[in-house]
């Protein structure tokens, strides 16, 4: 089977391409990526058919989607702060771009489409854990654009019978996730700072909590969704309901690295939610065989990856 991955040169995309190519049922992987945040390095050594271009370009999309059994749609302009800086661009890529991908899937004969929404859609809704039927309350343009991503996908399922699965990713972490830029996620920022002997920056008091999912678990679920062509009428949380606050992440890193690690508190970021934790009932019903990688094991694997990359670059 052929699988197309939009945003395949990104963090999750690069990990997913690797996993898909290891699966005996997958014969071909095609990628479309404009390399705005992704990089060719993430696909190094992989036998993928890469089209360098934007999902906003219908002709480019047709080139990669032809003959695809499933399109995994990961391409997006990520990060809450980036969306506050340029909401229109975020809308264009994340909302309009999703409609373009869904149209391409229709033109390709009705390919199965798996889309990446986000836990940020729950936003200001304080209820925990986050169950999919809670009212979405986006508090950033990014979150609103991700709500549009999943809404369009599910509407195409209802309107045109397109088989779709809309995942709400929570905080994904692991190898290939970049650090060292303004919009970097928290775990790579912490690990990079720790290995570079710099204080770990924390926005706010550090008591905010997240349901972190190791990228290997995310790609396992995505691959199974692709191979079994899993669909669902509503969105599906892709996280397993384990919640950890940032100060505890720092404590765990101290243990792993056997180092004191200083922290540096900075002002809280606008648009950030306080706590996040998934209800994983729907996910476990659809994917009963997936056992998530434990947080500490994932953190160790992430540290190892950062270490080996630093060594290779030294
Ligand atoms: P990423 O930035 O590493 O990957 C996104 C990829 O899309 C990049 O390779 C980028 O170059 C590409 N891209 C951006 N605009 C494009 C365009 N117009 N045309 C073609 N390619 C384009 O981010 P990621 O962390 O791998 O996230 C993948 C998906 O998962 C995104 O949709 C993101 O919103 C979603 N998500 C991620 C997380 C997380 O914790 N990482 C959480 C929630 C949702």
Short mmCIF file of C-alpha atoms and ligand atoms in Angstrom, two decimals:
data_model
loop_
_atom_site.label_atom_id
_atom_site.label_comp_id
_atom_site.label_asym_id
_atom_site.label_seq_id
_atom_site.Cartn_x
_atom_site.Cartn_y
_atom_site.Cartn_z
CA UNK A 1 0.00 0.00 0.00
CA UNK A 2 1.11 3.56 -0.70
CA UNK A 3 0.97 6.09 2.14
CA UNK A 4 1.32 9.84 1.69
CA UNK A 5 2.57 11.95 4.60
CA UNK A 6 2.11 15.72 4.49
CA UNK A 7 4.70 17.41 6.69
CA UNK A 8 6.75 14.20 6.51
CA UNK A 9 10.06 16.04 7.00
CA UNK A 10 8.97 17.33 10.40
CA UNK A 11 9.46 15.90 13.88
CA UNK A 12 6.50 13.50 13.98
CA UNK A 13 6.57 13.03 10.19
CA UNK A 14 10.21 11.89 10.10
CA UNK A 15 9.57 9.38 12.87
CA UNK A 16 6.39 8.20 11.14
CA UNK A 17 8.06 7.67 7.75
CA UNK A 18 10.69 5.47 9.44
CA UNK A 19 8.03 3.36 11.12
CA UNK A 20 5.82 3.07 8.03
CA UNK A 21 8.75 1.84 5.91
CA UNK A 22 9.36 -0.90 8.49
CA UNK A 23 5.82 -2.22 8.10
CA UNK A 24 5.43 -5.14 5.69
CA UNK A 25 2.10 -3.86 4.29
CA UNK A 26 3.55 -0.48 3.29
CA UNK A 27 5.23 -0.57 -0.12
CA UNK A 28 5.64 3.14 -0.82
CA UNK A 29 5.83 6.36 1.22
CA UNK A 30 5.42 9.76 -0.43
CA UNK A 31 6.05 13.04 1.38
CA UNK A 32 5.08 16.62 0.67
CA UNK A 33 6.84 19.22 2.79
CA UNK A 34 7.83 22.85 2.23
CA UNK A 35 10.71 22.47 4.75
CA UNK A 36 9.53 25.58 6.63
CA UNK A 37 10.13 23.88 9.99
CA UNK A 38 11.04 20.36 8.83
CA UNK A 39 14.39 19.35 7.40
CA UNK A 40 15.88 16.90 4.92
CA UNK A 41 18.04 15.56 7.75
CA UNK A 42 14.90 14.05 9.32
CA UNK A 43 14.47 11.83 6.25
CA UNK A 44 18.12 10.93 5.79
CA UNK A 45 18.63 7.36 4.60
CA UNK A 46 14.90 6.76 4.08
CA UNK A 47 13.47 5.53 0.79
CA UNK A 48 10.68 8.11 0.50
CA UNK A 49 9.45 9.97 -2.56
CA UNK A 50 9.82 13.61 -1.44
CA UNK A 51 8.07 16.49 -3.14
CA UNK A 52 9.35 19.79 -1.84
CA UNK A 53 6.35 22.13 -1.92
CA UNK A 54 3.32 23.47 -0.12
CA UNK A 55 0.02 21.77 0.67
CA UNK A 56 -1.53 25.01 -0.60
CA UNK A 57 -0.46 23.95 -4.11
CA UNK A 58 -3.13 21.55 -5.47
CA UNK A 59 -0.98 20.27 -8.35
CA UNK A 60 1.86 19.35 -5.98
CA UNK A 61 -0.62 17.61 -3.69
CA UNK A 62 -2.00 15.58 -6.60
CA UNK A 63 1.52 14.40 -7.44
CA UNK A 64 1.99 12.83 -4.00
CA UNK A 65 -1.57 11.69 -3.35
CA UNK A 66 -2.15 9.72 -6.56
CA UNK A 67 -2.57 6.03 -5.74
CA UNK A 68 -2.40 6.60 -1.97
CA UNK A 69 -4.41 4.30 0.28
CA UNK A 70 -4.04 6.76 3.19
CA UNK A 71 -2.93 10.37 3.51
CA UNK A 72 -1.56 11.22 6.96
CA UNK A 73 -1.93 14.97 7.19
CA UNK A 74 0.68 16.40 9.57
CA UNK A 75 1.77 19.53 7.69
CA UNK A 76 0.94 22.61 9.72
CA UNK A 77 2.25 25.81 11.11
CA UNK A 78 2.74 24.74 14.73
CA UNK A 79 3.04 26.59 18.03
CA UNK A 80 0.75 28.90 19.94
CA UNK A 81 3.18 31.90 20.05
CA UNK A 82 3.79 31.69 16.29
CA UNK A 83 0.02 31.88 15.71
CA UNK A 84 -0.24 34.95 17.95
CA UNK A 85 2.49 36.60 15.86
CA UNK A 86 0.77 35.82 12.51
CA UNK A 87 -2.79 34.45 12.84
CA UNK A 88 -3.60 34.77 9.14
CA UNK A 89 -0.68 32.60 8.02
CA UNK A 90 -1.61 30.00 10.66
CA UNK A 91 -5.17 29.95 9.36
CA UNK A 92 -4.03 29.66 5.77
CA UNK A 93 -1.76 26.66 6.32
CA UNK A 94 -3.75 24.85 9.01
CA UNK A 95 -7.35 25.47 7.95
CA UNK A 96 -7.24 26.18 4.20
CA UNK A 97 -4.33 23.73 3.82
CA UNK A 98 -6.45 20.97 5.37
CA UNK A 99 -9.29 21.63 2.91
CA UNK A 100 -6.74 21.38 0.07
CA UNK A 101 -5.52 18.02 1.41
CA UNK A 102 -9.08 16.70 1.76
CA UNK A 103 -9.86 17.81 -1.81
CA UNK A 104 -6.73 16.06 -3.05
CA UNK A 105 -7.82 12.89 -1.22
CA UNK A 106 -11.16 13.05 -3.00
CA UNK A 107 -9.49 13.58 -6.37
CA UNK A 108 -7.26 10.58 -5.57
CA UNK A 109 -10.39 8.40 -5.49
CA UNK A 110 -11.38 8.74 -1.84
CA UNK A 111 -8.17 8.05 0.08
CA UNK A 112 -8.43 7.44 3.80
CA UNK A 113 -7.25 10.61 5.61
CA UNK A 114 -5.76 10.80 9.11
CA UNK A 115 -5.42 14.37 10.41
CA UNK A 116 -3.48 15.88 13.32
CA UNK A 117 -5.58 18.10 15.56
CA UNK A 118 -4.43 19.18 19.00
CA UNK A 119 -5.35 19.08 22.68
CA UNK A 120 -5.16 22.88 22.51
CA UNK A 121 -8.76 22.86 21.19
CA UNK A 122 -9.93 22.21 24.79
CA UNK A 123 -8.29 25.51 25.76
CA UNK A 124 -10.14 27.33 28.53
CA UNK A 125 -12.39 24.37 29.35
CA UNK A 126 -11.17 23.50 32.89
CA UNK A 127 -12.63 19.98 33.11
CA UNK A 128 -10.12 17.14 33.53
CA UNK A 129 -9.50 14.66 32.06
CA UNK A 130 -10.29 15.97 28.60
CA UNK A 131 -13.01 13.85 27.03
CA UNK A 132 -13.68 14.33 23.34
CA UNK A 133 -17.26 15.50 23.85
CA UNK A 134 -16.23 18.51 26.03
CA UNK A 135 -16.99 21.89 24.49
CA UNK A 136 -13.87 23.15 22.68
CA UNK A 137 -12.73 26.60 23.90
CA UNK A 138 -9.66 27.61 21.89
CA UNK A 139 -7.56 30.35 23.53
CA UNK A 140 -5.19 30.93 20.61
CA UNK A 141 -5.41 31.24 16.83
CA UNK A 142 -3.39 28.01 16.63
CA UNK A 143 -6.02 26.14 18.65
CA UNK A 144 -8.83 27.61 16.51
CA UNK A 145 -7.02 26.53 13.35
CA UNK A 146 -6.63 22.98 14.70
CA UNK A 147 -10.34 22.89 15.52
CA UNK A 148 -10.88 23.84 11.88
CA UNK A 149 -8.54 21.01 10.80
CA UNK A 150 -10.55 18.33 12.58
CA UNK A 151 -13.94 19.91 11.82
CA UNK A 152 -13.23 19.95 8.08
CA UNK A 153 -12.01 16.36 8.12
CA UNK A 154 -15.09 15.12 9.99
CA UNK A 155 -17.39 17.24 7.79
CA UNK A 156 -15.85 15.67 4.67
CA UNK A 157 -16.60 12.25 6.15
CA UNK A 158 -20.24 13.24 6.64
CA UNK A 159 -20.64 15.23 3.40
CA UNK A 160 -18.70 13.11 0.92
CA UNK A 161 -18.24 9.77 2.68
CA UNK A 162 -14.46 10.29 2.81
CA UNK A 163 -13.03 7.84 5.41
CA UNK A 164 -11.26 9.98 8.04
CA UNK A 165 -9.73 9.79 11.48
CA UNK A 166 -9.07 13.02 13.39
CA UNK A 167 -6.55 12.67 16.22
CA UNK A 168 -6.04 15.24 18.94
CA UNK A 169 -2.33 14.98 19.74
CA UNK A 170 -1.30 16.11 23.20
CA UNK A 171 2.36 16.99 23.97
CA UNK A 172 4.44 14.72 21.78
CA UNK A 173 8.18 14.45 22.47
CA UNK A 174 11.17 12.40 21.40
CA UNK A 175 14.01 12.14 18.88
CA UNK A 176 14.04 14.63 15.94
CA UNK A 177 12.17 17.31 17.90
CA UNK A 178 14.14 20.52 17.48
CA UNK A 179 15.38 22.77 20.28
CA UNK A 180 17.08 26.13 20.19
CA UNK A 181 14.48 28.25 18.43
CA UNK A 182 11.87 30.69 19.76
CA UNK A 183 8.96 28.29 19.29
CA UNK A 184 10.60 25.10 20.54
CA UNK A 185 8.60 22.69 22.71
CA UNK A 186 9.40 22.26 26.38
CA UNK A 187 11.12 18.84 26.50
CA UNK A 188 13.70 19.49 23.76
CA UNK A 189 14.32 22.92 25.30
CA UNK A 190 14.97 21.36 28.71
CA UNK A 191 17.19 18.55 27.39
CA UNK A 192 19.19 20.87 25.15
CA UNK A 193 19.73 23.37 28.00
CA UNK A 194 20.68 20.60 30.44
CA UNK A 195 23.25 19.07 28.07
CA UNK A 196 24.62 22.53 27.32
CA UNK A 197 24.99 23.40 31.03
CA UNK A 198 22.48 26.25 30.78
CA UNK A 199 19.56 26.89 33.20
CA UNK A 200 16.27 25.30 32.16
CA UNK A 201 13.77 28.02 31.21
CA UNK A 202 10.30 27.63 32.75
CA UNK A 203 7.40 29.89 31.82
CA UNK A 204 5.50 30.62 35.04
CA UNK A 205 5.75 28.58 38.25
CA UNK A 206 6.36 25.19 36.62
CA UNK A 207 3.25 23.65 38.20
CA UNK A 208 1.48 23.53 34.83
CA UNK A 209 1.03 19.94 33.73
CA UNK A 210 0.93 18.11 30.43
CA UNK A 211 0.00 14.66 29.15
CA UNK A 212 3.25 13.86 27.34
CA UNK A 213 3.27 11.11 24.72
CA UNK A 214 6.50 9.61 23.39
CA UNK A 215 6.72 9.92 19.61
CA UNK A 216 7.28 6.16 19.23
CA UNK A 217 3.84 5.56 20.73
CA UNK A 218 2.27 8.17 18.43
CA UNK A 219 3.81 6.61 15.32
CA UNK A 220 2.72 3.14 16.42
CA UNK A 221 -0.89 4.32 16.70
CA UNK A 222 -0.68 6.21 13.39
CA UNK A 223 0.78 3.20 11.58
CA UNK A 224 -1.93 0.93 12.90
CA UNK A 225 -4.56 3.49 11.88
CA UNK A 226 -3.11 3.52 8.37
CA UNK A 227 -2.81 -0.24 7.94
CA UNK A 228 -6.28 -0.99 9.36
CA UNK A 229 -7.81 2.14 7.74
CA UNK A 230 -9.36 3.11 11.09
CA UNK A 231 -12.10 5.76 11.02
CA UNK A 232 -14.19 7.41 13.73
CA UNK A 233 -17.22 9.70 13.67
CA UNK A 234 -15.68 12.10 16.18
CA UNK A 235 -12.20 13.27 17.19
CA UNK A 236 -9.93 10.88 19.13
CA UNK A 237 -7.45 11.93 21.85
CA UNK A 238 -4.01 10.52 21.13
CA UNK A 239 -2.59 10.38 24.66
CA UNK A 240 -2.89 7.94 27.51
CA UNK A 241 -3.98 10.02 30.49
CA UNK A 242 -0.72 10.43 32.36
CA UNK A 243 -0.16 13.95 33.64
CA UNK A 244 3.13 15.38 34.86
CA UNK A 245 4.05 18.95 35.85
CA UNK A 246 7.15 20.70 34.55
CA UNK A 247 8.94 20.79 37.92
CA UNK A 248 8.62 16.98 38.07
CA UNK A 249 10.03 16.74 34.55
CA UNK A 250 13.05 18.73 35.74
CA UNK A 251 13.43 16.44 38.78
CA UNK A 252 13.39 13.38 36.51
CA UNK A 253 15.98 14.93 34.24
CA UNK A 254 18.19 15.60 37.27
CA UNK A 255 18.01 11.86 38.07
CA UNK A 256 18.67 10.75 34.50
CA UNK A 257 21.62 13.09 34.04
CA UNK A 258 22.79 12.90 37.64
CA UNK A 259 23.28 16.67 37.58
CA UNK A 260 21.88 19.51 39.76
CA UNK A 261 20.27 21.46 36.81
CA UNK A 262 19.29 25.03 37.59
CA UNK A 263 15.97 26.45 36.46
CA UNK A 264 15.18 30.00 35.36
CA UNK A 265 11.56 31.16 35.75
CA UNK A 266 10.25 33.45 33.00
CA UNK A 267 6.89 35.17 32.55
CA UNK A 268 3.96 32.88 31.68
CA UNK A 269 3.17 32.63 27.97
CA UNK A 270 -0.13 34.03 26.69
CA UNK A 271 -2.39 31.37 25.19
CA UNK A 272 -0.88 28.54 27.26
CA UNK A 273 -3.32 26.27 29.08
CA UNK A 274 -2.70 25.37 32.75
CA UNK A 275 -3.35 21.63 32.79
CA UNK A 276 -3.83 19.01 30.15
CA UNK A 277 -4.70 15.35 30.53
CA UNK A 278 -6.48 13.07 28.09
CA UNK A 279 -9.28 10.66 28.69
CA UNK A 280 -8.00 7.77 26.60
CA UNK A 281 -11.16 5.58 26.55
CA UNK A 282 -11.89 6.13 22.87
CA UNK A 283 -8.26 5.63 21.86
CA UNK A 284 -7.99 2.38 23.80
CA UNK A 285 -11.22 1.09 22.25
CA UNK A 286 -9.88 1.73 18.75
CA UNK A 287 -6.29 0.58 19.47
CA UNK A 288 -6.53 -2.01 22.26
CA UNK A 289 -3.10 -3.51 21.54
CA UNK A 290 -1.03 -0.33 21.83
CA UNK A 291 0.93 -0.03 25.07
CA UNK A 292 2.40 3.46 25.51
CA UNK A 293 6.11 3.93 26.19
CA UNK A 294 6.47 5.10 29.82
CA UNK A 295 7.38 8.78 30.23
CA UNK A 296 10.72 8.12 31.91
CA UNK A 297 11.79 5.60 29.22
CA UNK A 298 10.81 8.11 26.53
CA UNK A 299 12.75 10.87 28.28
CA UNK A 300 15.85 8.65 28.49
CA UNK A 301 15.58 7.85 24.77
CA UNK A 302 15.24 11.57 24.01
CA UNK A 303 18.32 12.42 26.09
CA UNK A 304 20.27 9.70 24.27
CA UNK A 305 19.25 11.10 20.88
CA UNK A 306 20.30 14.65 21.86
CA UNK A 307 23.59 13.30 23.20
CA UNK A 308 24.41 11.36 20.03
CA UNK A 309 23.51 14.35 17.86
CA UNK A 310 25.73 16.65 19.89
CA UNK A 311 28.56 14.12 19.63
CA UNK A 312 28.10 13.82 15.83
CA UNK A 313 28.20 17.61 15.45
CA UNK A 314 31.18 18.18 17.76
P1 LIG B 1 6.76 20.05 12.70
O1 LIG B 1 6.76 21.54 12.56
O2 LIG B 1 8.04 19.36 13.02
O3 LIG B 1 6.15 19.38 11.39
C1 LIG B 1 5.29 20.06 10.50
C2 LIG B 1 5.84 19.86 9.11
O4 LIG B 1 4.96 20.50 8.17
C3 LIG B 1 7.22 20.49 8.92
O5 LIG B 1 8.10 19.56 8.32
C4 LIG B 1 6.97 21.69 8.00
O6 LIG B 1 8.08 21.98 7.19
C5 LIG B 1 5.75 21.20 7.24
N1 LIG B 1 4.93 22.28 6.68
C6 LIG B 1 4.53 23.43 7.29
N2 LIG B 1 3.78 24.16 6.45
C7 LIG B 1 3.70 23.45 5.29
C8 LIG B 1 3.08 23.68 4.04
N3 LIG B 1 2.38 24.80 3.81
N4 LIG B 1 3.20 22.75 3.07
C9 LIG B 1 3.93 21.61 3.29
N5 LIG B 1 4.54 21.34 4.45
C10 LIG B 1 4.44 22.25 5.43
O7 LIG B 1 5.66 19.71 13.79
P2 LIG B 1 5.28 18.32 14.49
O8 LIG B 1 5.50 18.51 15.94
O9 LIG B 1 5.89 17.18 13.80
O10 LIG B 1 3.71 18.33 14.27
C11 LIG B 1 3.05 17.56 13.27
C12 LIG B 1 1.56 17.81 13.38
O11 LIG B 1 1.08 17.45 14.67
C13 LIG B 1 1.15 19.27 13.18
O12 LIG B 1 -0.06 19.28 12.45
C14 LIG B 1 0.91 19.78 14.58
O13 LIG B 1 -0.01 20.84 14.61
C15 LIG B 1 0.35 18.52 15.23
N6 LIG B 1 0.54 18.52 16.69
C16 LIG B 1 1.79 18.33 17.22
C17 LIG B 1 1.95 18.32 18.59
C18 LIG B 1 3.30 18.09 19.23
O14 LIG B 1 3.36 17.99 20.46
N7 LIG B 1 4.39 17.98 18.48
C19 LIG B 1 0.83 18.51 19.44
C20 LIG B 1 -0.42 18.72 18.86
C21 LIG B 1 -0.56 18.70 17.49
#
